[in-house]
Amino acid sequence: MAAENTPIRSSCHCGAITVSAPRLPEYINICQCTICRRYGAAWGYYHPDEVKIETKPGAITKQYIWGDRDLSFNFCDNCGCVCYWWPLRPPPGEGGEYQMGLNTNNMDPEVLKYVDRRIEYSVLKSRVRSKDTAHADDPATY
């Protein structure tokens, strides 16, 4: 069993983008929002200051930004792997936790095998700021 403070590393399939963090995630979220379920992502959450992102020379990180434009989903332009999401603005409300998500599916599963997994369904009813920016499959009530 890996210790909680075990440094972890992930990479896209071709190895052009690597992401590292100083510890295991508290848990892994199999998010069910309209984009994450399509990506098949399993997020571990960190403060952006904890994370180191490296790209090989010439590597390109592409972004997908939608809806409220709060998050940038970042992926390798070469192999297409979704590597992380990045916050584009501070979270709403007082004391909101500023975090980013690392796609743990790009990590060694042996290191993560004792980290709890959650399937987060509550996000299905979470509204974006404007119904006009919601995805067509968004089941939230406006």
Tab-separated table of N, CA and C in Angstrom:
chain	number	residue	atom	x	y	z
A	1	MET	N	0.846	-1.194	0.000
A	1	MET	CA	0.000	0.000	0.000
A	1	MET	C	0.883	1.246	0.000
A	2	ALA	N	0.601	2.162	-0.908
A	2	ALA	CA	1.377	3.402	-1.026
A	2	ALA	C	0.996	4.366	0.090
A	3	ALA	N	1.978	5.093	0.584
A	3	ALA	CA	1.727	6.092	1.612
A	3	ALA	C	1.034	7.298	0.993
A	4	GLU	N	0.243	7.999	1.814
A	4	GLU	CA	-0.497	9.172	1.321
A	4	GLU	C	0.413	10.222	0.704
A	5	ASN	N	1.644	10.337	1.236
A	5	ASN	CA	2.555	11.369	0.734
A	5	ASN	C	3.441	10.846	-0.402
A	6	THR	N	3.034	9.770	-1.039
A	6	THR	CA	3.752	9.226	-2.179
A	6	THR	C	3.627	10.180	-3.372
A	7	PRO	N	4.757	10.664	-3.894
A	7	PRO	CA	4.669	11.499	-5.098
A	7	PRO	C	4.107	10.669	-6.255
A	8	ILE	N	3.315	11.313	-7.096
A	8	ILE	CA	2.740	10.600	-8.231
A	8	ILE	C	3.021	11.352	-9.517
A	9	ARG	N	3.018	10.590	-10.597
A	9	ARG	CA	3.319	11.145	-11.917
A	9	ARG	C	2.336	10.549	-12.909
A	10	SER	N	1.902	11.375	-13.845
A	10	SER	CA	1.055	10.875	-14.919
A	10	SER	C	1.624	11.378	-16.232
A	11	SER	N	1.245	10.710	-17.295
A	11	SER	CA	1.658	11.185	-18.608
A	11	SER	C	0.613	10.783	-19.630
A	12	CYS	N	0.582	11.562	-20.703
A	12	CYS	CA	-0.269	11.185	-21.818
A	12	CYS	C	0.336	9.929	-22.453
A	13	HIS	N	-0.350	9.343	-23.383
A	13	HIS	CA	0.086	8.082	-23.974
A	13	HIS	C	1.432	8.202	-24.690
A	14	CYS	N	1.641	9.290	-25.406
A	14	CYS	CA	2.898	9.453	-26.155
A	14	CYS	C	4.033	10.001	-25.299
A	15	GLY	N	3.737	10.440	-24.070
A	15	GLY	CA	4.761	10.946	-23.157
A	15	GLY	C	5.138	12.400	-23.355
A	16	ALA	N	4.426	13.123	-24.204
A	16	ALA	CA	4.753	14.525	-24.454
A	16	ALA	C	4.408	15.431	-23.273
A	17	ILE	N	3.371	15.064	-22.508
A	17	ILE	CA	2.943	15.865	-21.358
A	17	ILE	C	3.019	15.002	-20.102
A	18	THR	N	3.725	15.484	-19.106
A	18	THR	CA	3.765	14.800	-17.824
A	18	THR	C	3.273	15.752	-16.742
A	19	VAL	N	2.587	15.188	-15.779
A	19	VAL	CA	2.038	15.951	-14.669
A	19	VAL	C	2.432	15.219	-13.395
A	20	SER	N	2.920	15.962	-12.415
A	20	SER	CA	3.292	15.331	-11.149
A	20	SER	C	2.717	16.109	-9.976
A	21	ALA	N	2.484	15.373	-8.896
A	21	ALA	CA	1.954	15.942	-7.652
A	21	ALA	C	2.692	15.281	-6.490
A	22	PRO	N	2.766	15.963	-5.340
A	22	PRO	CA	3.578	15.462	-4.239
A	22	PRO	C	2.944	14.355	-3.396
A	23	ARG	N	1.682	14.037	-3.699
A	23	ARG	CA	0.975	13.066	-2.845
A	23	ARG	C	-0.142	12.395	-3.634
A	24	LEU	N	-0.661	11.331	-3.081
A	24	LEU	CA	-1.834	10.691	-3.661
A	24	LEU	C	-3.041	11.607	-3.485
A	25	PRO	N	-4.026	11.516	-4.373
A	25	PRO	CA	-5.238	12.313	-4.150
A	25	PRO	C	-6.018	11.768	-2.962
A	26	GLU	N	-6.796	12.634	-2.328
A	26	GLU	CA	-7.637	12.212	-1.205
A	26	GLU	C	-8.619	11.131	-1.653
A	27	TYR	N	-9.158	11.299	-2.848
A	27	TYR	CA	-10.047	10.318	-3.469
A	27	TYR	C	-10.012	10.560	-4.969
A	28	ILE	N	-10.577	9.648	-5.722
A	28	ILE	CA	-10.684	9.775	-7.172
A	28	ILE	C	-12.157	9.910	-7.519
A	29	ASN	N	-12.490	10.952	-8.261
A	29	ASN	CA	-13.876	11.235	-8.635
A	29	ASN	C	-14.121	10.830	-10.088
A	30	ILE	N	-15.033	9.909	-10.279
A	30	ILE	CA	-15.477	9.536	-11.621
A	30	ILE	C	-16.672	10.452	-11.900
A	31	CYS	N	-16.376	11.662	-12.339
A	31	CYS	CA	-17.399	12.688	-12.510
A	31	CYS	C	-18.373	12.291	-13.619
A	32	GLN	N	-19.631	12.625	-13.423
A	32	GLN	CA	-20.681	12.283	-14.379
A	32	GLN	C	-21.258	13.501	-15.087
A	33	CYS	N	-20.539	14.623	-15.086
A	33	CYS	CA	-21.023	15.785	-15.824
A	33	CYS	C	-20.981	15.481	-17.323
A	34	THR	N	-21.544	16.372	-18.111
A	34	THR	CA	-21.690	16.103	-19.541
A	34	THR	C	-20.355	15.939	-20.264
A	35	ILE	N	-19.289	16.569	-19.786
A	35	ILE	CA	-17.999	16.428	-20.467
A	35	ILE	C	-17.159	15.304	-19.872
A	36	CYS	N	-17.094	15.200	-18.556
A	36	CYS	CA	-16.215	14.209	-17.929
A	36	CYS	C	-16.632	12.773	-18.243
A	37	ARG	N	-17.936	12.523	-18.282
A	37	ARG	CA	-18.351	11.155	-18.602
A	37	ARG	C	-17.992	10.802	-20.031
A	38	ARG	N	-17.973	11.765	-20.924
A	38	ARG	CA	-17.549	11.505	-22.300
A	38	ARG	C	-16.042	11.281	-22.381
A	39	TYR	N	-15.287	12.016	-21.575
A	39	TYR	CA	-13.838	11.816	-21.535
A	39	TYR	C	-13.469	10.495	-20.852
A	40	GLY	N	-14.331	10.014	-19.970
A	40	GLY	CA	-13.981	8.831	-19.180
A	40	GLY	C	-12.908	9.159	-18.152
A	41	ALA	N	-12.889	10.398	-17.716
A	41	ALA	CA	-11.855	10.862	-16.788
A	41	ALA	C	-12.167	10.453	-15.351
A	42	ALA	N	-11.114	10.286	-14.592
A	42	ALA	CA	-11.203	9.960	-13.163
A	42	ALA	C	-10.279	10.954	-12.450
A	43	TRP	N	-10.879	11.973	-11.858
A	43	TRP	CA	-10.117	13.115	-11.362
A	43	TRP	C	-9.605	12.947	-9.938
A	44	GLY	N	-8.355	13.340	-9.740
A	44	GLY	CA	-7.766	13.562	-8.427
A	44	GLY	C	-7.590	15.064	-8.304
A	45	TYR	N	-7.901	15.625	-7.149
A	45	TYR	CA	-7.924	17.081	-7.007
A	45	TYR	C	-6.740	17.593	-6.196
A	46	TYR	N	-6.203	18.728	-6.652
A	46	TYR	CA	-5.030	19.341	-6.035
A	46	TYR	C	-5.139	20.854	-6.157
A	47	HIS	N	-4.443	21.556	-5.260
A	47	HIS	CA	-4.269	22.991	-5.429
A	47	HIS	C	-3.260	23.153	-6.566
A	48	PRO	N	-3.484	24.104	-7.485
A	48	PRO	CA	-2.553	24.260	-8.612
A	48	PRO	C	-1.092	24.446	-8.212
A	49	ASP	N	-0.841	25.021	-7.024
A	49	ASP	CA	0.541	25.206	-6.569
A	49	ASP	C	1.250	23.887	-6.288
A	50	GLU	N	0.485	22.810	-6.079
A	50	GLU	CA	1.078	21.503	-5.784
A	50	GLU	C	1.517	20.743	-7.036
A	51	VAL	N	1.058	21.187	-8.179
A	51	VAL	CA	1.187	20.410	-9.413
A	51	VAL	C	2.276	20.980	-10.317
A	52	LYS	N	3.044	20.084	-10.914
A	52	LYS	CA	4.066	20.471	-11.882
A	52	LYS	C	3.675	19.866	-13.231
A	53	ILE	N	3.576	20.705	-14.255
A	53	ILE	CA	3.215	20.266	-15.604
A	53	ILE	C	4.421	20.505	-16.505
A	54	GLU	N	4.835	19.457	-17.205
A	54	GLU	CA	5.970	19.563	-18.106
A	54	GLU	C	5.573	19.066	-19.497
A	55	THR	N	6.116	19.723	-20.502
A	55	THR	CA	5.889	19.277	-21.876
A	55	THR	C	7.238	19.123	-22.565
A	56	LYS	N	7.330	18.112	-23.410
A	56	LYS	CA	8.549	17.912	-24.192
A	56	LYS	C	8.643	19.021	-25.234
A	57	PRO	N	9.853	19.333	-25.685
A	57	PRO	CA	9.999	20.361	-26.723
A	57	PRO	C	9.123	20.036	-27.939
A	58	GLY	N	8.407	21.046	-28.390
A	58	GLY	CA	7.536	20.886	-29.542
A	58	GLY	C	6.161	20.322	-29.234
A	59	ALA	N	5.962	19.847	-28.022
A	59	ALA	CA	4.648	19.294	-27.646
A	59	ALA	C	3.638	20.428	-27.524
A	60	ILE	N	2.411	20.123	-27.879
A	60	ILE	CA	1.347	21.124	-27.818
A	60	ILE	C	0.234	20.618	-26.913
A	61	THR	N	-0.156	21.470	-25.968
A	61	THR	CA	-1.297	21.181	-25.112
A	61	THR	C	-2.478	21.970	-25.650
A	62	LYS	N	-3.528	21.280	-26.026
A	62	LYS	CA	-4.744	21.922	-26.524
A	62	LYS	C	-5.723	22.072	-25.371
A	63	GLN	N	-6.672	22.992	-25.525
A	63	GLN	CA	-7.671	23.255	-24.490
A	63	GLN	C	-9.076	23.158	-25.062
A	64	TYR	N	-9.973	22.738	-24.194
A	64	TYR	CA	-11.399	22.807	-24.514
A	64	TYR	C	-12.058	23.559	-23.371
A	65	ILE	N	-12.740	24.651	-23.692
A	65	ILE	CA	-13.400	25.493	-22.688
A	65	ILE	C	-14.845	25.660	-23.130
A	66	TRP	N	-15.779	25.456	-22.231
A	66	TRP	CA	-17.198	25.535	-22.607
A	66	TRP	C	-18.021	26.076	-21.447
A	67	GLY	N	-19.303	26.162	-21.625
A	67	GLY	CA	-20.238	26.538	-20.559
A	67	GLY	C	-19.903	27.859	-19.903
A	68	ASP	N	-19.763	27.832	-18.592
A	68	ASP	CA	-19.470	29.037	-17.827
A	68	ASP	C	-18.042	29.546	-18.039
A	69	ARG	N	-17.247	28.793	-18.751
A	69	ARG	CA	-15.864	29.141	-19.047
A	69	ARG	C	-15.036	29.252	-17.771
A	70	ASP	N	-15.343	28.396	-16.799
A	70	ASP	CA	-14.611	28.357	-15.536
A	70	ASP	C	-13.403	27.430	-15.594
A	71	LEU	N	-13.481	26.406	-16.472
A	71	LEU	CA	-12.457	25.375	-16.516
A	71	LEU	C	-11.921	25.204	-17.922
A	72	SER	N	-10.647	24.898	-17.994
A	72	SER	CA	-9.998	24.552	-19.250
A	72	SER	C	-9.616	23.083	-19.167
A	73	PHE	N	-10.161	22.259	-20.051
A	73	PHE	CA	-9.773	20.856	-20.132
A	73	PHE	C	-8.594	20.779	-21.090
A	74	ASN	N	-7.483	20.213	-20.626
A	74	ASN	CA	-6.233	20.252	-21.360
A	74	ASN	C	-5.809	18.852	-21.785
A	75	PHE	N	-5.467	18.726	-23.064
A	75	PHE	CA	-5.128	17.419	-23.594
A	75	PHE	C	-3.966	17.522	-24.571
A	76	CYS	N	-3.315	16.391	-24.826
A	76	CYS	CA	-2.179	16.326	-25.736
A	76	CYS	C	-2.664	16.398	-27.172
A	77	ASP	N	-2.088	17.295	-27.928
A	77	ASP	CA	-2.466	17.445	-29.329
A	77	ASP	C	-2.011	16.251	-30.169
A	78	ASN	N	-1.026	15.512	-29.705
A	78	ASN	CA	-0.512	14.382	-30.476
A	78	ASN	C	-1.341	13.110	-30.258
A	79	CYS	N	-1.476	12.676	-29.003
A	79	CYS	CA	-2.172	11.397	-28.738
A	79	CYS	C	-3.611	11.584	-28.269
A	80	GLY	N	-3.999	12.807	-27.908
A	80	GLY	CA	-5.379	13.099	-27.544
A	80	GLY	C	-5.760	12.837	-26.103
A	81	CYS	N	-4.850	12.386	-25.274
A	81	CYS	CA	-5.193	12.085	-23.874
A	81	CYS	C	-5.536	13.355	-23.102
A	82	VAL	N	-6.652	13.306	-22.371
A	82	VAL	CA	-7.017	14.393	-21.471
A	82	VAL	C	-6.136	14.266	-20.244
A	83	CYS	N	-5.376	15.311	-19.934
A	83	CYS	CA	-4.400	15.247	-18.852
A	83	CYS	C	-4.869	15.911	-17.559
A	84	TYR	N	-5.515	17.077	-17.680
A	84	TYR	CA	-5.947	17.805	-16.483
A	84	TYR	C	-6.967	18.860	-16.875
A	85	TRP	N	-7.689	19.331	-15.859
A	85	TRP	CA	-8.479	20.547	-16.043
A	85	TRP	C	-7.882	21.604	-15.152
A	86	TRP	N	-7.971	22.830	-15.632
A	86	TRP	CA	-7.335	23.970	-14.971
A	86	TRP	C	-8.398	25.018	-14.683
A	87	PRO	N	-8.428	25.601	-13.480
A	87	PRO	CA	-9.403	26.657	-13.179
A	87	PRO	C	-9.028	27.961	-13.875
A	88	LEU	N	-9.984	28.541	-14.563
A	88	LEU	CA	-9.745	29.804	-15.252
A	88	LEU	C	-10.147	31.013	-14.420
A	89	ARG	N	-10.893	30.766	-13.354
A	89	ARG	CA	-11.277	31.848	-12.435
A	89	ARG	C	-11.449	31.237	-11.044
A	90	PRO	N	-11.344	32.059	-10.007
A	90	PRO	CA	-11.526	31.531	-8.648
A	90	PRO	C	-12.922	30.937	-8.473
A	91	PRO	N	-13.044	29.970	-7.584
A	91	PRO	CA	-14.367	29.378	-7.350
A	91	PRO	C	-15.331	30.397	-6.756
A	92	PRO	N	-16.629	30.232	-6.992
A	92	PRO	CA	-17.606	31.184	-6.461
A	92	PRO	C	-17.731	31.065	-4.944
A	93	GLY	N	-18.118	32.146	-4.318
A	93	GLY	CA	-18.400	32.137	-2.874
A	93	GLY	C	-17.159	32.336	-2.033
A	94	GLU	N	-17.405	32.651	-0.796
A	94	GLU	CA	-16.334	32.861	0.171
A	94	GLU	C	-15.683	31.540	0.537
A	95	GLY	N	-14.369	31.524	0.553
A	95	GLY	CA	-13.639	30.352	1.013
A	95	GLY	C	-13.733	29.152	0.083
A	96	GLY	N	-14.162	29.347	-1.154
A	96	GLY	CA	-14.219	28.255	-2.105
A	96	GLY	C	-12.832	27.666	-2.306
A	97	GLU	N	-12.766	26.362	-2.413
A	97	GLU	CA	-11.477	25.700	-2.542
A	97	GLU	C	-10.979	25.815	-3.974
A	98	TYR	N	-9.827	26.433	-4.143
A	98	TYR	CA	-9.215	26.592	-5.458
A	98	TYR	C	-8.489	25.296	-5.779
A	99	GLN	N	-8.941	24.599	-6.816
A	99	GLN	CA	-8.333	23.318	-7.140
A	99	GLN	C	-8.330	23.078	-8.641
A	100	MET	N	-7.539	22.086	-9.016
A	100	MET	CA	-7.521	21.608	-10.392
A	100	MET	C	-7.671	20.098	-10.337
A	101	GLY	N	-7.976	19.500	-11.464
A	101	GLY	CA	-8.153	18.058	-11.513
A	101	GLY	C	-7.118	17.400	-12.405
A	102	LEU	N	-6.483	16.335	-11.906
A	102	LEU	CA	-5.556	15.538	-12.705
A	102	LEU	C	-6.264	14.252	-13.094
A	103	ASN	N	-6.164	13.876	-14.343
A	103	ASN	CA	-6.793	12.645	-14.804
A	103	ASN	C	-5.969	11.460	-14.322
A	104	THR	N	-6.453	10.807	-13.289
A	104	THR	CA	-5.711	9.696	-12.689
A	104	THR	C	-5.674	8.466	-13.592
A	105	ASN	N	-6.481	8.449	-14.646
A	105	ASN	CA	-6.402	7.334	-15.595
A	105	ASN	C	-5.095	7.346	-16.378
A	106	ASN	N	-4.335	8.452	-16.290
A	106	ASN	CA	-3.023	8.531	-16.926
A	106	ASN	C	-1.900	8.146	-15.960
A	107	MET	N	-2.253	7.660	-14.776
A	107	MET	CA	-1.270	7.295	-13.755
A	107	MET	C	-1.169	5.780	-13.651
A	108	ASP	N	-0.113	5.331	-12.983
A	108	ASP	CA	0.086	3.904	-12.742
A	108	ASP	C	-1.029	3.410	-11.822
A	109	PRO	N	-1.896	2.520	-12.296
A	109	PRO	CA	-3.014	2.065	-11.463
A	109	PRO	C	-2.560	1.325	-10.207
A	110	GLU	N	-1.388	0.752	-10.230
A	110	GLU	CA	-0.872	0.037	-9.052
A	110	GLU	C	-0.670	1.003	-7.879
A	111	VAL	N	-0.204	2.213	-8.169
A	111	VAL	CA	0.029	3.217	-7.124
A	111	VAL	C	-1.289	3.701	-6.530
A	112	LEU	N	-2.347	3.708	-7.333
A	112	LEU	CA	-3.644	4.263	-6.918
A	112	LEU	C	-4.646	3.222	-6.420
A	113	LYS	N	-4.276	1.957	-6.366
A	113	LYS	CA	-5.276	0.922	-6.115
A	113	LYS	C	-5.960	1.011	-4.752
A	114	TYR	N	-5.368	1.701	-3.787
A	114	TYR	CA	-6.013	1.828	-2.478
A	114	TYR	C	-6.672	3.190	-2.255
A	115	VAL	N	-6.693	4.013	-3.285
A	115	VAL	CA	-7.344	5.324	-3.177
A	115	VAL	C	-8.834	5.127	-3.457
A	116	ASP	N	-9.681	5.646	-2.568
A	116	ASP	CA	-11.130	5.513	-2.736
A	116	ASP	C	-11.590	6.150	-4.028
A	117	ARG	N	-12.565	5.490	-4.671
A	117	ARG	CA	-13.205	6.030	-5.869
A	117	ARG	C	-14.622	6.449	-5.532
A	118	ARG	N	-15.048	7.545	-6.129
A	118	ARG	CA	-16.416	8.022	-5.963
A	118	ARG	C	-17.001	8.292	-7.339
A	119	ILE	N	-18.252	7.996	-7.489
A	119	ILE	CA	-18.957	8.378	-8.707
A	119	ILE	C	-19.897	9.490	-8.300
A	120	GLU	N	-19.588	10.692	-8.741
A	120	GLU	CA	-20.303	11.890	-8.315
A	120	GLU	C	-21.475	12.180	-9.243
A	121	TYR	N	-22.669	11.913	-8.753
A	121	TYR	CA	-23.872	12.160	-9.534
A	121	TYR	C	-24.524	13.510	-9.223
A	122	SER	N	-24.188	14.120	-8.092
A	122	SER	CA	-24.836	15.379	-7.714
A	122	SER	C	-24.572	16.474	-8.745
A	123	VAL	N	-23.460	16.383	-9.439
A	123	VAL	CA	-23.132	17.389	-10.448
A	123	VAL	C	-24.155	17.384	-11.585
A	124	LEU	N	-24.879	16.302	-11.743
A	124	LEU	CA	-25.886	16.234	-12.809
A	124	LEU	C	-26.958	17.307	-12.655
A	125	LYS	N	-27.247	17.672	-11.442
A	125	LYS	CA	-28.275	18.685	-11.189
A	125	LYS	C	-27.695	20.067	-10.929
A	126	SER	N	-26.357	20.189	-11.011
A	126	SER	CA	-25.707	21.482	-10.798
A	126	SER	C	-25.902	22.356	-12.024
A	127	ARG	N	-26.375	23.557	-11.778
A	127	ARG	CA	-26.641	24.475	-12.880
A	127	ARG	C	-25.396	25.283	-13.218
A	128	VAL	N	-25.253	25.593	-14.484
A	128	VAL	CA	-24.244	26.565	-14.891
A	128	VAL	C	-24.867	27.944	-14.702
A	129	ARG	N	-24.051	28.994	-14.778
A	129	ARG	CA	-24.573	30.337	-14.498
A	129	ARG	C	-25.687	30.754	-15.449
A	130	SER	N	-25.596	30.346	-16.693
A	130	SER	CA	-26.609	30.737	-17.665
A	130	SER	C	-27.088	29.502	-18.418
A	131	LYS	N	-28.393	29.346	-18.467
A	131	LYS	CA	-28.969	28.223	-19.212
A	131	LYS	C	-28.514	28.247	-20.670
A	132	ASP	N	-28.232	29.436	-21.183
A	132	ASP	CA	-27.793	29.581	-22.572
A	132	ASP	C	-26.444	28.919	-22.837
A	133	THR	N	-25.628	28.734	-21.790
A	133	THR	CA	-24.313	28.108	-21.973
A	133	THR	C	-24.306	26.642	-21.580
A	134	ALA	N	-25.452	26.132	-21.138
A	134	ALA	CA	-25.527	24.723	-20.729
A	134	ALA	C	-25.448	23.803	-21.944
A	135	HIS	N	-24.938	22.619	-21.729
A	135	HIS	CA	-24.887	21.597	-22.778
A	135	HIS	C	-26.304	21.098	-23.035
A	136	ALA	N	-26.575	20.664	-24.240
A	136	ALA	CA	-27.929	20.184	-24.599
A	136	ALA	C	-28.374	19.000	-23.735
A	137	ASP	N	-27.442	18.214	-23.216
A	137	ASP	CA	-27.775	17.074	-22.348
A	137	ASP	C	-27.836	17.429	-20.866
A	138	ASP	N	-27.653	18.684	-20.528
A	138	ASP	CA	-27.650	19.122	-19.127
A	138	ASP	C	-29.029	18.898	-18.503
A	139	PRO	N	-29.136	18.033	-17.471
A	139	PRO	CA	-30.441	17.755	-16.872
A	139	PRO	C	-30.846	18.694	-15.733
A	140	ALA	N	-30.022	19.717	-15.453
A	140	ALA	CA	-30.351	20.649	-14.355
A	140	ALA	C	-31.640	21.398	-14.675
A	141	THR	N	-32.328	21.798	-13.616
A	141	THR	CA	-33.554	22.579	-13.749
A	141	THR	C	-33.200	24.060	-13.643
A	142	TYR	N	-33.664	24.844	-14.610
A	142	TYR	CA	-33.379	26.288	-14.628
A	142	TYR	C	-34.641	27.081	-14.429
